[in-house]
PDB file of C-alpha atoms in Angstrom:
ATOM      1  CA  UNK G   1      55.819  -6.920   0.863  1.00  0.00           C
ATOM      2  CA  UNK G   2      56.656  -3.818   2.856  1.00  0.00           C
ATOM      3  CA  UNK G   3      54.008  -1.668   4.474  1.00  0.00           C
ATOM      4  CA  UNK G   4      53.347   1.628   2.744  1.00  0.00           C
ATOM      5  CA  UNK G   5      51.472   4.761   3.751  1.00  0.00           C
ATOM      6  CA  UNK G   6      47.773   4.340   3.209  1.00  0.00           C
ATOM      7  CA  UNK G   7      46.293   6.748   0.653  1.00  0.00           C
ATOM      8  CA  UNK G   8      43.579   9.055   1.928  1.00  0.00           C
ATOM      9  CA  UNK G   9      40.407   7.263   2.920  1.00  0.00           C
ATOM     10  CA  UNK G  10      37.006   8.911   2.564  1.00  0.00           C
ATOM     11  CA  UNK G  11      36.809  11.638   5.222  1.00  0.00           C
ATOM     12  CA  UNK G  12      33.252  10.550   5.982  1.00  0.00           C
ATOM     13  CA  UNK G  13      34.153   6.867   6.496  1.00  0.00           C
ATOM     14  CA  UNK G  14      31.694   5.395   8.973  1.00  0.00           C
ATOM     15  CA  UNK G  15      32.025   1.582   9.015  1.00  0.00           C
ATOM     16  CA  UNK G  16      34.492  -1.218   8.323  1.00  0.00           C
ATOM     17  CA  UNK G  17      33.578  -4.548   6.704  1.00  0.00           C
ATOM     18  CA  UNK G  18      35.642  -7.747   6.768  1.00  0.00           C
ATOM     19  CA  UNK G  19      35.581 -10.754   4.512  1.00  0.00           C
ATOM     20  CA  UNK G  20      35.838 -13.952   6.560  1.00  0.00           C
ATOM     21  CA  UNK G  21      37.900 -16.667   4.834  1.00  0.00           C
ATOM     22  CA  UNK G  22      41.438 -15.475   4.247  1.00  0.00           C
ATOM     23  CA  UNK G  23      40.996 -12.205   6.153  1.00  0.00           C
ATOM     24  CA  UNK G  24      39.880 -13.165   9.670  1.00  0.00           C
ATOM     25  CA  UNK G  25      40.915 -16.826   9.503  1.00  0.00           C
ATOM     26  CA  UNK G  26      43.326 -18.490   7.098  1.00  0.00           C
ATOM     27  CA  UNK G  27      41.094 -21.258   5.780  1.00  0.00           C
ATOM     28  CA  UNK G  28      42.661 -20.569   2.379  1.00  0.00           C
ATOM     29  CA  UNK G  29      45.755 -22.648   3.129  1.00  0.00           C
ATOM     30  CA  UNK G  30      43.607 -25.590   4.251  1.00  0.00           C
ATOM     31  CA  UNK G  31      41.671 -25.491   1.005  1.00  0.00           C
ATOM     32  CA  UNK G  32      44.887 -25.443  -1.005  1.00  0.00           C
ATOM     33  CA  UNK G  33      46.173 -28.432   0.965  1.00  0.00           C
ATOM     34  CA  UNK G  34      42.923 -30.315   0.321  1.00  0.00           C
ATOM     35  CA  UNK G  35      42.922 -29.582  -3.407  1.00  0.00           C
ATOM     36  CA  UNK G  36      46.595 -30.554  -3.644  1.00  0.00           C
ATOM     37  CA  UNK G  37      45.860 -33.844  -1.859  1.00  0.00           C
ATOM     38  CA  UNK G  38      43.102 -34.568  -4.367  1.00  0.00           C
ATOM     39  CA  UNK G  39      45.559 -34.140  -7.238  1.00  0.00           C
ATOM     40  CA  UNK G  40      48.077 -36.414  -5.495  1.00  0.00           C
ATOM     41  CA  UNK G  41      45.460 -39.165  -5.351  1.00  0.00           C
ATOM     42  CA  UNK G  42      45.720 -39.310  -9.138  1.00  0.00           C
ATOM     43  CA  UNK G  43      49.500 -38.959  -9.296  1.00  0.00           C
ATOM     44  CA  UNK G  44      49.435 -35.298 -10.277  1.00  0.00           C
ATOM     45  CA  UNK G  45      50.704 -32.045  -8.791  1.00  0.00           C
ATOM     46  CA  UNK G  46      48.533 -28.953  -8.414  1.00  0.00           C
ATOM     47  CA  UNK G  47      50.529 -25.745  -9.038  1.00  0.00           C
ATOM     48  CA  UNK G  48      49.866 -23.294  -6.228  1.00  0.00           C
ATOM     49  CA  UNK G  49      49.674 -20.306  -8.526  1.00  0.00           C
ATOM     50  CA  UNK G  50      47.053 -22.037 -10.675  1.00  0.00           C
ATOM     51  CA  UNK G  51      44.940 -22.752  -7.592  1.00  0.00           C
ATOM     52  CA  UNK G  52      45.321 -19.145  -6.393  1.00  0.00           C
ATOM     53  CA  UNK G  53      44.283 -17.555  -9.672  1.00  0.00           C
ATOM     54  CA  UNK G  54      41.681 -20.034 -10.937  1.00  0.00           C
ATOM     55  CA  UNK G  55      40.109 -21.633  -7.848  1.00  0.00           C
ATOM     56  CA  UNK G  56      40.405 -19.461  -4.744  1.00  0.00           C
ATOM     57  CA  UNK G  57      37.294 -17.361  -4.236  1.00  0.00           C
ATOM     58  CA  UNK G  58      35.832 -18.195  -7.666  1.00  0.00           C
ATOM     59  CA  UNK G  59      32.256 -19.527  -7.901  1.00  0.00           C
ATOM     60  CA  UNK G  60      33.245 -21.840 -10.762  1.00  0.00           C
ATOM     61  CA  UNK G  61      36.627 -22.709  -9.274  1.00  0.00           C
ATOM     62  CA  UNK G  62      36.094 -26.323  -8.227  1.00  0.00           C
ATOM     63  CA  UNK G  63      34.379 -27.585 -11.409  1.00  0.00           C
ATOM     64  CA  UNK G  64      37.235 -25.961 -13.326  1.00  0.00           C
ATOM     65  CA  UNK G  65      39.718 -27.680 -11.017  1.00  0.00           C
ATOM     66  CA  UNK G  66      38.085 -31.036 -11.722  1.00  0.00           C
ATOM     67  CA  UNK G  67      38.319 -30.467 -15.469  1.00  0.00           C
ATOM     68  CA  UNK G  68      42.023 -29.698 -15.133  1.00  0.00           C
ATOM     69  CA  UNK G  69      42.537 -32.831 -13.047  1.00  0.00           C
ATOM     70  CA  UNK G  70      40.886 -35.012 -15.688  1.00  0.00           C
ATOM     71  CA  UNK G  71      42.888 -33.345 -18.468  1.00  0.00           C
ATOM     72  CA  UNK G  72      46.190 -33.733 -16.584  1.00  0.00           C
ATOM     73  CA  UNK G  73      45.680 -37.366 -15.568  1.00  0.00           C
ATOM     74  CA  UNK G  74      43.350 -38.898 -18.130  1.00  0.00           C
ATOM     75  CA  UNK G  75      40.980 -40.027 -15.386  1.00  0.00           C
ATOM     76  CA  UNK G  76      37.291 -40.293 -16.205  1.00  0.00           C
ATOM     77  CA  UNK G  77      36.106 -39.826 -12.620  1.00  0.00           C
ATOM     78  CA  UNK G  78      33.022 -37.601 -12.668  1.00  0.00           C
ATOM     79  CA  UNK G  79      32.399 -34.408 -10.700  1.00  0.00           C
ATOM     80  CA  UNK G  80      30.210 -36.132  -8.096  1.00  0.00           C
ATOM     81  CA  UNK G  81      33.002 -38.523  -7.123  1.00  0.00           C
ATOM     82  CA  UNK G  82      35.624 -35.762  -7.154  1.00  0.00           C
ATOM     83  CA  UNK G  83      33.425 -33.637  -4.893  1.00  0.00           C
ATOM     84  CA  UNK G  84      33.151 -36.590  -2.503  1.00  0.00           C
ATOM     85  CA  UNK G  85      36.907 -37.038  -2.415  1.00  0.00           C
ATOM     86  CA  UNK G  86      37.576 -33.311  -2.028  1.00  0.00           C
ATOM     87  CA  UNK G  87      35.113 -33.107   0.865  1.00  0.00           C
ATOM     88  CA  UNK G  88      36.998 -35.934   2.571  1.00  0.00           C
ATOM     89  CA  UNK G  89      40.199 -33.900   2.265  1.00  0.00           C
ATOM     90  CA  UNK G  90      38.395 -30.829   3.617  1.00  0.00           C
ATOM     91  CA  UNK G  91      37.487 -32.880   6.673  1.00  0.00           C
ATOM     92  CA  UNK G  92      41.199 -33.421   7.230  1.00  0.00           C
ATOM     93  CA  UNK G  93      42.526 -29.954   6.470  1.00  0.00           C
ATOM     94  CA  UNK G  94      39.744 -27.514   7.355  1.00  0.00           C
ATOM     95  CA  UNK G  95      40.233 -28.008  11.071  1.00  0.00           C
ATOM     96  CA  UNK G  96      41.478 -25.819  13.911  1.00  0.00           C
ATOM     97  CA  UNK G  97      44.980 -27.146  13.271  1.00  0.00           C
ATOM     98  CA  UNK G  98      45.020 -25.480   9.855  1.00  0.00           C
ATOM     99  CA  UNK G  99      42.309 -22.781  10.050  1.00  0.00           C
ATOM    100  CA  UNK G 100      44.181 -20.258  12.160  1.00  0.00           C
ATOM    101  CA  UNK G 101      43.668 -16.569  12.880  1.00  0.00           C
ATOM    102  CA  UNK G 102      45.308 -14.191  10.450  1.00  0.00           C
ATOM    103  CA  UNK G 103      48.001 -12.026  12.086  1.00  0.00           C
ATOM    104  CA  UNK G 104      46.753  -8.866  13.780  1.00  0.00           C
ATOM    105  CA  UNK G 105      43.040  -9.718  13.683  1.00  0.00           C
ATOM    106  CA  UNK G 106      42.121  -9.241  17.333  1.00  0.00           C
ATOM    107  CA  UNK G 107      44.284  -6.153  17.717  1.00  0.00           C
ATOM    108  CA  UNK G 108      42.728  -4.405  14.716  1.00  0.00           C
ATOM    109  CA  UNK G 109      39.164  -5.352  15.624  1.00  0.00           C
ATOM    110  CA  UNK G 110      39.699  -4.075  19.155  1.00  0.00           C
ATOM    111  CA  UNK G 111      41.182  -0.801  17.932  1.00  0.00           C
ATOM    112  CA  UNK G 112      38.367  -0.175  15.460  1.00  0.00           C
ATOM    113  CA  UNK G 113      35.721  -0.942  18.054  1.00  0.00           C
ATOM    114  CA  UNK G 114      37.433   1.381  20.527  1.00  0.00           C
ATOM    115  CA  UNK G 115      37.368   4.101  17.862  1.00  0.00           C
ATOM    116  CA  UNK G 116      33.604   3.728  17.561  1.00  0.00           C
ATOM    117  CA  UNK G 117      33.262   2.037  14.190  1.00  0.00           C
ATOM    118  CA  UNK G 118      30.429  -0.404  13.539  1.00  0.00           C
ATOM    119  CA  UNK G 119      31.901  -3.588  12.069  1.00  0.00           C
ATOM    120  CA  UNK G 120      30.475  -6.248   9.763  1.00  0.00           C
ATOM    121  CA  UNK G 121      31.436  -9.575   8.240  1.00  0.00           C
ATOM    122  CA  UNK G 122      30.422 -10.081   4.598  1.00  0.00           C
ATOM    123  CA  UNK G 123      31.231 -13.605   3.431  1.00  0.00           C
ATOM    124  CA  UNK G 124      30.383 -15.786   0.450  1.00  0.00           C
ATOM    125  CA  UNK G 125      30.496 -18.798   2.782  1.00  0.00           C
ATOM    126  CA  UNK G 126      27.464 -20.171   4.619  1.00  0.00           C
ATOM    127  CA  UNK G 127      26.405 -19.098   8.107  1.00  0.00           C
ATOM    128  CA  UNK G 128      27.319 -22.422   9.750  1.00  0.00           C
ATOM    129  CA  UNK G 129      30.914 -22.197   8.540  1.00  0.00           C
ATOM    130  CA  UNK G 130      31.365 -18.529   9.400  1.00  0.00           C
ATOM    131  CA  UNK G 131      29.696 -18.929  12.793  1.00  0.00           C
ATOM    132  CA  UNK G 132      31.938 -21.890  13.617  1.00  0.00           C
ATOM    133  CA  UNK G 133      35.133 -19.856  13.362  1.00  0.00           C
ATOM    134  CA  UNK G 134      33.784 -16.598  14.757  1.00  0.00           C
ATOM    135  CA  UNK G 135      32.761 -18.632  17.798  1.00  0.00           C
ATOM    136  CA  UNK G 136      35.903 -20.735  17.957  1.00  0.00           C
ATOM    137  CA  UNK G 137      38.160 -17.665  18.033  1.00  0.00           C
ATOM    138  CA  UNK G 138      35.753 -15.485  20.073  1.00  0.00           C
ATOM    139  CA  UNK G 139      35.408 -12.903  17.300  1.00  0.00           C
ATOM    140  CA  UNK G 140      31.608 -12.637  17.100  1.00  0.00           C
ATOM    141  CA  UNK G 141      31.562 -10.083  19.917  1.00  0.00           C
ATOM    142  CA  UNK G 142      33.345  -7.540  17.713  1.00  0.00           C
ATOM    143  CA  UNK G 143      30.725  -7.491  14.954  1.00  0.00           C
ATOM    144  CA  UNK G 144      27.401  -5.698  14.732  1.00  0.00           C
ATOM    145  CA  UNK G 145      26.390  -7.540  11.564  1.00  0.00           C
ATOM    146  CA  UNK G 146      27.273 -10.852   9.901  1.00  0.00           C
ATOM    147  CA  UNK G 147      26.025 -11.493   6.353  1.00  0.00           C
ATOM    148  CA  UNK G 148      26.717 -14.826   4.659  1.00  0.00           C
ATOM    149  CA  UNK G 149      26.352 -16.255   1.190  1.00  0.00           C
ATOM    150  CA  UNK G 150      22.989 -17.971   1.550  1.00  0.00           C
ATOM    151  CA  UNK G 151      21.419 -14.741   2.853  1.00  0.00           C
ATOM    152  CA  UNK G 152      21.734 -12.926  -0.491  1.00  0.00           C
ATOM    153  CA  UNK G 153      20.535 -13.744  -3.984  1.00  0.00           C
ATOM    154  CA  UNK G 154      23.983 -13.808  -5.616  1.00  0.00           C
ATOM    155  CA  UNK G 155      27.446 -14.495  -4.244  1.00  0.00           C
ATOM    156  CA  UNK G 156      30.727 -12.705  -4.915  1.00  0.00           C
ATOM    157  CA  UNK G 157      31.842 -11.246  -7.318  1.00  0.00           C
ATOM    158  CA  UNK G 158      28.306  -9.842  -7.214  1.00  0.00           C
ATOM    159  CA  UNK G 159      28.224  -6.981  -4.659  1.00  0.00           C
ATOM    160  CA  UNK G 160      25.016  -8.212  -2.980  1.00  0.00           C
ATOM    161  CA  UNK G 161      26.638  -9.411   0.263  1.00  0.00           C
ATOM    162  CA  UNK G 162      28.478  -6.107   0.714  1.00  0.00           C
ATOM    163  CA  UNK G 163      25.415  -4.029  -0.081  1.00  0.00           C
ATOM    164  CA  UNK G 164      23.412  -6.058   2.424  1.00  0.00           C
ATOM    165  CA  UNK G 165      26.064  -5.549   5.105  1.00  0.00           C
ATOM    166  CA  UNK G 166      26.017  -1.780   4.543  1.00  0.00           C
ATOM    167  CA  UNK G 167      22.221  -1.768   4.643  1.00  0.00           C
ATOM    168  CA  UNK G 168      22.124  -3.653   7.956  1.00  0.00           C
ATOM    169  CA  UNK G 169      24.737  -1.324   9.423  1.00  0.00           C
ATOM    170  CA  UNK G 170      22.713   1.662   8.286  1.00  0.00           C
ATOM    171  CA  UNK G 171      25.738   3.149   6.506  1.00  0.00           C
ATOM    172  CA  UNK G 172      25.939   4.061   2.794  1.00  0.00           C
ATOM    173  CA  UNK G 173      28.312   1.719   0.903  1.00  0.00           C
ATOM    174  CA  UNK G 174      30.584   4.592  -0.117  1.00  0.00           C
ATOM    175  CA  UNK G 175      31.216   5.248   3.582  1.00  0.00           C
ATOM    176  CA  UNK G 176      32.507   1.717   4.201  1.00  0.00           C
ATOM    177  CA  UNK G 177      36.045   0.343   4.013  1.00  0.00           C
ATOM    178  CA  UNK G 178      36.507  -3.346   3.241  1.00  0.00           C
ATOM    179  CA  UNK G 179      39.299  -5.831   3.980  1.00  0.00           C
ATOM    180  CA  UNK G 180      39.445  -8.564   1.312  1.00  0.00           C
ATOM    181  CA  UNK G 181      41.893 -11.315   0.396  1.00  0.00           C
ATOM    182  CA  UNK G 182      40.538 -12.636  -2.914  1.00  0.00           C
ATOM    183  CA  UNK G 183      40.367 -11.022  -6.329  1.00  0.00           C
ATOM    184  CA  UNK G 184      36.706 -12.043  -6.522  1.00  0.00           C
ATOM    185  CA  UNK G 185      36.004 -10.347  -3.208  1.00  0.00           C
ATOM    186  CA  UNK G 186      37.858  -7.204  -4.253  1.00  0.00           C
ATOM    187  CA  UNK G 187      35.666  -7.032  -7.365  1.00  0.00           C
ATOM    188  CA  UNK G 188      32.520  -7.440  -5.254  1.00  0.00           C
ATOM    189  CA  UNK G 189      33.495  -4.698  -2.808  1.00  0.00           C
ATOM    190  CA  UNK G 190      34.490  -2.329  -5.615  1.00  0.00           C
ATOM    191  CA  UNK G 191      31.171  -2.969  -7.354  1.00  0.00           C
ATOM    192  CA  UNK G 192      29.437  -2.070  -4.088  1.00  0.00           C
ATOM    193  CA  UNK G 193      31.208   1.294  -4.133  1.00  0.00           C
ATOM    194  CA  UNK G 194      33.339   0.653  -1.063  1.00  0.00           C
ATOM    195  CA  UNK G 195      37.006   1.476  -0.389  1.00  0.00           C
ATOM    196  CA  UNK G 196      38.906  -1.812  -0.701  1.00  0.00           C
ATOM    197  CA  UNK G 197      42.039  -2.786   1.222  1.00  0.00           C
ATOM    198  CA  UNK G 198      43.485  -6.061  -0.078  1.00  0.00           C
ATOM    199  CA  UNK G 199      45.302  -8.342   2.386  1.00  0.00           C
ATOM    200  CA  UNK G 200      46.478 -11.422   0.441  1.00  0.00           C
ATOM    201  CA  UNK G 201      47.399 -14.654   2.180  1.00  0.00           C
ATOM    202  CA  UNK G 202      50.715 -16.384   1.535  1.00  0.00           C
ATOM    203  CA  UNK G 203      48.922 -18.626  -0.953  1.00  0.00           C
ATOM    204  CA  UNK G 204      47.337 -15.803  -2.968  1.00  0.00           C
ATOM    205  CA  UNK G 205      50.079 -13.177  -3.210  1.00  0.00           C
ATOM    206  CA  UNK G 206      50.602 -14.127  -6.855  1.00  0.00           C
ATOM    207  CA  UNK G 207      47.163 -12.759  -7.783  1.00  0.00           C
ATOM    208  CA  UNK G 208      46.518  -9.410  -9.425  1.00  0.00           C
ATOM    209  CA  UNK G 209      45.116  -7.020  -6.820  1.00  0.00           C
ATOM    210  CA  UNK G 210      45.308  -3.911  -8.980  1.00  0.00           C
ATOM    211  CA  UNK G 211      41.548  -3.359  -8.604  1.00  0.00           C
ATOM    212  CA  UNK G 212      41.964  -2.741  -4.850  1.00  0.00           C
ATOM    213  CA  UNK G 213      42.525   0.774  -3.573  1.00  0.00           C
ATOM    214  CA  UNK G 214      45.504  -0.391  -1.527  1.00  0.00           C
ATOM    215  CA  UNK G 215      47.539  -3.569  -0.994  1.00  0.00           C
ATOM    216  CA  UNK G 216      48.701  -4.506   2.513  1.00  0.00           C
ATOM    217  CA  UNK G 217      51.022  -7.303   3.685  1.00  0.00           C
ATOM    218  CA  UNK G 218      48.582  -8.263   6.461  1.00  0.00           C
ATOM    219  CA  UNK G 219      46.380  -6.678   9.099  1.00  0.00           C
ATOM    220  CA  UNK G 220      49.351  -5.898  11.342  1.00  0.00           C
ATOM    221  CA  UNK G 221      50.301  -3.188   8.853  1.00  0.00           C
ATOM    222  CA  UNK G 222      47.092  -1.281   9.541  1.00  0.00           C
ATOM    223  CA  UNK G 223      47.459   1.794  11.700  1.00  0.00           C
ATOM    224  CA  UNK G 224      44.125   2.861  13.194  1.00  0.00           C
ATOM    225  CA  UNK G 225      45.301   6.454  12.737  1.00  0.00           C
ATOM    226  CA  UNK G 226      44.899   5.885   8.972  1.00  0.00           C
ATOM    227  CA  UNK G 227      41.151   5.996   9.488  1.00  0.00           C
ATOM    228  CA  UNK G 228      39.320   9.255  10.187  1.00  0.00           C
ATOM    229  CA  UNK G 229      38.587   8.326  13.763  1.00  0.00           C
ATOM    230  CA  UNK G 230      35.268  10.038  14.221  1.00  0.00           C
ATOM    231  CA  UNK G 231      32.613   8.176  16.162  1.00  0.00           C
ATOM    232  CA  UNK G 232      29.555   7.658  13.950  1.00  0.00           C
ATOM    233  CA  UNK G 233      26.444   9.523  14.969  1.00  0.00           C
ATOM    234  CA  UNK G 234      23.884   7.281  16.630  1.00  0.00           C
ATOM    235  CA  UNK G 235      21.225   8.379  14.156  1.00  0.00           C
ATOM    236  CA  UNK G 236      23.326   7.215  11.220  1.00  0.00           C
ATOM    237  CA  UNK G 237      22.746   3.576  12.135  1.00  0.00           C
ATOM    238  CA  UNK G 238      19.118   3.996  11.040  1.00  0.00           C
ATOM    239  CA  UNK G 239      19.763   5.678   7.639  1.00  0.00           C
TER     240      UNK G 239
END
């Protein structure tokens, strides 16, 4: 996927919001590996495109995955046991060996901070998980606000987590740009009224990102000059 000129962003853009899983760290690949290992336990193969379109980032993704596993293999193992087995695979694959920084993360965060933008994380994951990787990769220092799934009433594709991030930043949602990797996250950010830049992972490039305002190969393609580099007024943080 070649980089392309970014279309005009709102001239009054004042903040940038990042999803966590798949945008800052590639935990997506580890999840795919874990789900694939679960299928192998029962002598089946999990197609990567099916996982990308029907599981990744979807609130109902894992119960649907379990139904497909039972249909494909004839097993009668219930959801509780499949959750237990999947969690065991997560323990193996959702580790620092597999959960690595996405390309260009530190460089982009540093450039946006230097330009004066307040930054937020808005994730459907829980605080413990997000905090683990922000701490592990020393990213927490870049962010003014971190909002996680248990802090809002409804998770993505509901826009609640993005609206809460904008509220805590003191910036109207329409003045925020968002980096997202999942179709569910893109829908949430669009519903919040934000400008959405999709950055798929290798595992999710097969998905339909037509709802995003722009599609990027990864964060290394982002030129800070694309943003209207105007330092936000100090009073705007309290709007």
